[in-house]
Amino acid sequence: MITYSNVPGFASAETIEIGTNVTAIATEWCDNNRTLKSIVVPSSVETIRTDAFYGPSTLTSVVFTGRTLAEVQAMANYPWGISESIISVQS
């Protein structure tokens, strides 16, 4: 599971590309980052905890790769702490 403490340089990163070895994202994992603008989530992520993206008001984009929008919505354990309007997919 990814947490903010196991991502090098996380506290000041503007973009985070989650590695393909990650299968879950912890609750409030990006809460300690105040500069984060975008997150890229690979298809290996199967679980996203409640409020996983809560925290950075600077976040404007969460991109899911290798999934359809229907697949992202099906795995949703809302609330993720973000507006659905910033979620996109790249299949």
Coordinates of N, CA, C and O in Angstrom, one line a residue:
M1 N 0.9 -1.2 0.0 CA 0.0 0.0 0.0 C 0.9 1.2 0.0 O 1.9 1.3 0.7
I2 N 0.5 2.2 -0.8 CA 1.3 3.5 -0.8 C 0.8 4.4 0.3 O -0.4 4.6 0.5
T3 N 1.7 5.0 1.0 CA 1.5 6.0 1.9 C 2.5 7.2 1.6 O 3.4 7.0 0.9
Y4 N 2.2 8.4 2.1 CA 3.1 9.5 1.8 C 4.5 9.2 2.3 O 5.5 9.7 1.7
S5 N 4.7 8.5 3.3 CA 6.0 8.2 3.9 C 6.9 7.3 3.0 O 8.1 7.3 3.2
N6 N 6.3 6.6 2.0 CA 7.2 5.7 1.2 C 7.3 6.2 -0.2 O 7.5 5.4 -1.1
V7 N 7.1 7.5 -0.5 CA 7.3 8.1 -1.8 C 8.4 9.1 -1.7 O 8.2 10.2 -1.1
P8 N 9.6 8.9 -2.2 CA 10.7 9.8 -2.1 C 10.3 11.2 -2.7 O 9.7 11.3 -3.8
G9 N 10.6 12.3 -2.0 CA 10.4 13.6 -2.5 C 8.9 14.0 -2.5 O 8.5 15.0 -3.0
F10 N 8.1 13.2 -1.8 CA 6.6 13.4 -1.9 C 6.2 14.8 -1.4 O 5.3 15.4 -2.0
A11 N 6.7 15.3 -0.3 CA 6.2 16.5 0.4 C 6.2 17.7 -0.5 O 5.4 18.6 -0.3
S12 N 7.1 17.7 -1.5 CA 7.2 18.9 -2.4 C 6.9 18.6 -3.8 O 7.1 19.5 -4.7
A13 N 6.5 17.4 -4.1 CA 6.2 17.1 -5.5 C 5.0 17.7 -6.1 O 4.0 17.9 -5.4
E14 N 5.0 18.1 -7.4 CA 3.8 18.6 -8.0 C 3.1 17.5 -8.8 O 1.9 17.6 -9.0
T15 N 3.8 16.5 -9.2 CA 3.2 15.4 -9.9 C 3.7 14.1 -9.3 O 4.9 14.0 -9.1
I16 N 2.8 13.2 -9.1 CA 3.2 11.8 -8.6 C 2.7 10.8 -9.5 O 1.5 10.8 -9.9
E17 N 3.6 10.0 -10.0 CA 3.2 8.8 -10.9 C 3.4 7.6 -10.0 O 4.5 7.2 -9.6
I18 N 2.3 7.0 -9.6 CA 2.3 5.9 -8.7 C 2.9 4.7 -9.5 O 2.5 4.4 -10.6
G19 N 3.8 3.9 -8.8 CA 4.4 2.8 -9.5 C 3.4 1.6 -9.8 O 2.4 1.5 -9.0
T20 N 3.8 0.8 -10.8 CA 2.9 -0.3 -11.1 C 3.0 -1.4 -10.1 O 2.2 -2.4 -10.2
N21 N 3.8 -1.3 -9.1 CA 3.9 -2.4 -8.1 C 2.9 -2.1 -7.0 O 2.7 -2.9 -6.1
V22 N 2.2 -0.9 -7.0 CA 1.3 -0.5 -6.0 C -0.1 -1.0 -6.3 O -0.6 -0.9 -7.4
T23 N -0.7 -1.6 -5.3 CA -2.1 -2.2 -5.5 C -3.1 -1.4 -4.7 O -4.3 -1.6 -4.9
A24 N -2.7 -0.6 -3.7 CA -3.7 0.1 -2.8 C -3.1 1.5 -2.5 O -1.9 1.7 -2.3
I25 N -4.0 2.4 -2.2 CA -3.7 3.8 -1.8 C -4.3 4.0 -0.5 O -5.6 3.8 -0.3
A26 N -3.5 4.4 0.5 CA -4.0 4.6 1.9 C -4.9 5.8 2.1 O -4.9 6.7 1.3
T27 N -5.7 5.8 3.1 CA -6.5 6.9 3.5 C -5.6 8.2 3.7 O -4.6 8.1 4.4
E28 N -6.0 9.3 3.1 CA -5.3 10.6 3.3 C -3.8 10.5 3.0 O -3.0 11.2 3.6
W29 N -3.4 9.7 2.0 CA -2.0 9.5 1.7 C -1.3 10.8 1.2 O -0.1 10.9 1.3
C30 N -2.1 11.7 0.6 CA -1.4 12.9 0.1 C -1.7 14.1 0.9 O -1.5 15.2 0.5
D31 N -2.2 13.9 2.1 CA -2.5 15.1 3.0 C -1.3 16.0 3.4 O -1.5 17.1 3.6
N32 N -0.1 15.4 3.4 CA 1.1 16.2 3.8 C 1.7 17.0 2.6 O 2.8 17.5 2.8
N33 N 1.1 17.0 1.4 CA 1.6 17.7 0.3 C 0.8 18.9 -0.1 O -0.4 18.7 -0.3
R34 N 1.4 20.1 -0.1 CA 0.6 21.3 -0.4 C 0.9 21.8 -1.8 O 0.5 22.9 -2.1
T35 N 1.7 21.1 -2.6 CA 2.1 21.6 -3.9 C 1.6 20.6 -5.0 O 1.7 20.9 -6.2
L36 N 1.0 19.5 -4.6 CA 0.6 18.5 -5.6 C -0.5 18.9 -6.5 O -1.5 19.5 -6.1
K37 N -0.2 18.8 -7.8 CA -1.2 19.2 -8.9 C -1.8 18.0 -9.6 O -2.9 18.1 -10.0
S38 N -1.0 17.0 -9.8 CA -1.5 15.8 -10.5 C -1.0 14.5 -10.0 O 0.1 14.4 -9.5
I39 N -1.8 13.5 -10.1 CA -1.5 12.1 -9.7 C -1.9 11.2 -10.9 O -3.0 11.3 -11.5
V40 N -1.0 10.3 -11.2 CA -1.2 9.3 -12.2 C -1.3 7.9 -11.5 O -0.4 7.5 -10.8
V41 N -2.5 7.3 -11.7 CA -2.8 6.0 -11.0 C -2.8 4.9 -12.0 O -3.6 4.9 -12.9
P42 N -1.9 3.9 -11.9 CA -1.8 2.8 -12.8 C -2.9 1.8 -12.6 O -3.6 1.8 -11.5
S43 N -3.1 0.9 -13.6 CA -4.2 -0.1 -13.5 C -3.9 -1.2 -12.4 O -4.8 -1.9 -12.0
S44 N -2.7 -1.2 -11.9 CA -2.4 -2.1 -10.8 C -3.1 -1.8 -9.5 O -3.3 -2.7 -8.6
V45 N -3.5 -0.5 -9.3 CA -4.2 -0.1 -8.1 C -5.6 -0.7 -8.1 O -6.4 -0.3 -9.0
E46 N -5.9 -1.5 -7.2 CA -7.2 -2.1 -7.1 C -8.1 -1.5 -5.9 O -9.3 -1.7 -5.9
T47 N -7.4 -0.9 -5.0 CA -8.1 -0.4 -3.8 C -7.7 1.1 -3.5 O -6.5 1.3 -3.5
I48 N -8.7 1.9 -3.4 CA -8.4 3.3 -3.0 C -9.2 3.6 -1.8 O -10.5 3.5 -1.8
R49 N -8.6 3.9 -0.7 CA -9.3 4.1 0.6 C -10.0 5.4 0.6 O -9.7 6.3 -0.1
T50 N -11.0 5.5 1.5 CA -11.8 6.7 1.7 C -10.8 7.9 2.0 O -9.9 7.8 2.7
D51 N -11.1 9.0 1.3 CA -10.4 10.2 1.5 C -8.9 10.1 1.1 O -8.0 10.8 1.6
A52 N -8.6 9.2 0.2 CA -7.2 8.9 -0.2 C -6.5 10.2 -0.8 O -5.4 10.4 -0.6
F53 N -7.3 11.0 -1.5 CA -6.8 12.2 -2.1 C -7.1 13.5 -1.4 O -6.9 14.6 -1.9
Y54 N -7.6 13.3 -0.2 CA -7.9 14.5 0.6 C -6.7 15.3 1.0 O -5.6 14.7 1.3
G55 N -6.7 16.5 1.0 CA -5.6 17.3 1.5 C -5.2 18.5 0.6 O -5.5 19.6 0.9
P56 N -4.5 18.2 -0.4 CA -3.9 19.3 -1.2 C -5.0 20.0 -2.1 O -5.6 19.4 -2.9
S57 N -5.2 21.3 -1.7 CA -6.2 22.1 -2.5 C -5.7 22.4 -3.9 O -6.4 22.9 -4.7
T58 N -4.4 22.1 -4.1 CA -3.8 22.4 -5.4 C -4.0 21.3 -6.4 O -3.7 21.5 -7.6
L59 N -4.6 20.2 -6.0 CA -4.8 19.0 -6.9 C -5.8 19.3 -8.0 O -7.0 19.7 -7.7
T60 N -5.4 19.2 -9.2 CA -6.3 19.5 -10.3 C -6.5 18.4 -11.3 O -7.4 18.5 -12.2
S61 N -5.8 17.3 -11.1 CA -5.9 16.2 -12.0 C -5.5 14.8 -11.4 O -4.5 14.7 -10.8
V62 N -6.4 13.8 -11.5 CA -6.1 12.5 -11.1 C -6.4 11.6 -12.4 O -7.6 11.5 -12.8
V63 N -5.4 11.0 -13.0 CA -5.5 10.3 -14.2 C -5.3 8.8 -13.9 O -4.3 8.4 -13.3
F64 N -6.3 8.0 -14.3 CA -6.2 6.6 -14.2 C -5.8 6.0 -15.5 O -6.5 6.2 -16.5
T65 N -4.7 5.2 -15.6 CA -4.2 4.7 -16.8 C -4.7 3.2 -16.9 O -4.7 2.5 -15.9
G66 N -4.9 2.8 -18.1 CA -5.3 1.4 -18.4 C -6.6 1.0 -17.9 O -6.9 -0.2 -17.7
R67 N -7.5 1.9 -17.6 CA -8.9 1.6 -17.1 C -9.9 2.5 -17.9 O -9.6 3.6 -18.4
T68 N -11.1 2.0 -17.9 CA -12.2 2.8 -18.4 C -12.8 3.6 -17.3 O -12.6 3.3 -16.1
L69 N -13.6 4.6 -17.6 CA -14.2 5.4 -16.6 C -15.2 4.5 -15.7 O -15.3 4.6 -14.5
A70 N -15.9 3.6 -16.4 CA -16.8 2.7 -15.7 C -16.0 1.8 -14.7 O -16.5 1.6 -13.6
E71 N -14.8 1.4 -15.0 CA -14.0 0.6 -14.1 C -13.5 1.4 -12.9 O -13.5 0.9 -11.8
V72 N -13.2 2.7 -13.2 CA -12.8 3.6 -12.0 C -14.0 3.8 -11.1 O -13.9 3.7 -9.9
Q73 N -15.1 4.0 -11.7 CA -16.3 4.3 -10.9 C -16.7 3.0 -10.1 O -17.1 3.1 -9.0
A74 N -16.5 1.8 -10.7 CA -16.9 0.6 -10.0 C -16.0 0.3 -8.8 O -16.4 -0.3 -7.8
M75 N -14.7 0.8 -8.8 CA -13.8 0.6 -7.7 C -13.9 1.7 -6.7 O -13.2 1.6 -5.6
A76 N -14.7 2.6 -6.9 CA -14.8 3.8 -6.0 C -15.3 3.4 -4.6 O -16.4 2.8 -4.5
N77 N -14.6 3.8 -3.6 CA -15.0 3.8 -2.3 C -15.1 5.2 -1.8 O -14.3 5.7 -1.1
Y78 N -16.1 5.9 -2.4 CA -16.3 7.3 -2.1 C -16.6 7.6 -0.7 O -17.2 6.8 0.0
P79 N -16.3 8.7 -0.1 CA -15.6 9.8 -0.9 C -14.1 9.6 -0.9 O -13.5 9.1 0.1
W80 N -13.5 10.0 -2.0 CA -12.0 9.9 -2.1 C -11.4 11.2 -1.7 O -10.2 11.4 -1.7
G81 N -12.2 12.2 -1.4 CA -11.7 13.5 -1.0 C -11.4 14.5 -2.1 O -10.7 15.5 -2.0
I82 N -11.9 14.1 -3.3 CA -11.8 15.0 -4.5 C -13.1 15.1 -5.3 O -14.0 14.3 -5.1
S83 N -13.2 16.1 -6.1 CA -14.3 16.3 -7.0 C -14.1 15.3 -8.2 O -13.1 15.1 -8.7
E84 N -15.2 14.7 -8.6 CA -15.2 13.8 -9.7 C -14.8 14.5 -11.0 O -14.3 13.9 -11.9
S85 N -14.9 15.8 -11.0 CA -14.6 16.6 -12.2 C -13.1 16.6 -12.6 O -12.7 16.9 -13.7
I86 N -12.2 16.2 -11.6 CA -10.8 16.2 -11.9 C -10.3 14.8 -12.3 O -9.1 14.6 -12.5
I87 N -11.2 13.8 -12.3 CA -10.8 12.5 -12.6 C -10.9 12.3 -14.1 O -11.9 12.6 -14.7
S88 N -9.9 11.6 -14.7 CA -9.9 11.3 -16.1 C -9.2 9.9 -16.3 O -8.6 9.4 -15.3
V89 N -9.4 9.3 -17.4 CA -8.8 8.0 -17.7 C -8.1 8.0 -19.0 O -8.4 8.8 -19.9
Q90 N -7.1 7.2 -19.1 CA -6.3 7.0 -20.3 C -6.2 5.5 -20.5 O -5.6 4.8 -19.7
S91 N -6.9 4.9 -21.5 CA -6.9 3.5 -21.6 C -5.8 3.0 -22.5 O -5.0 3.7 -23.0

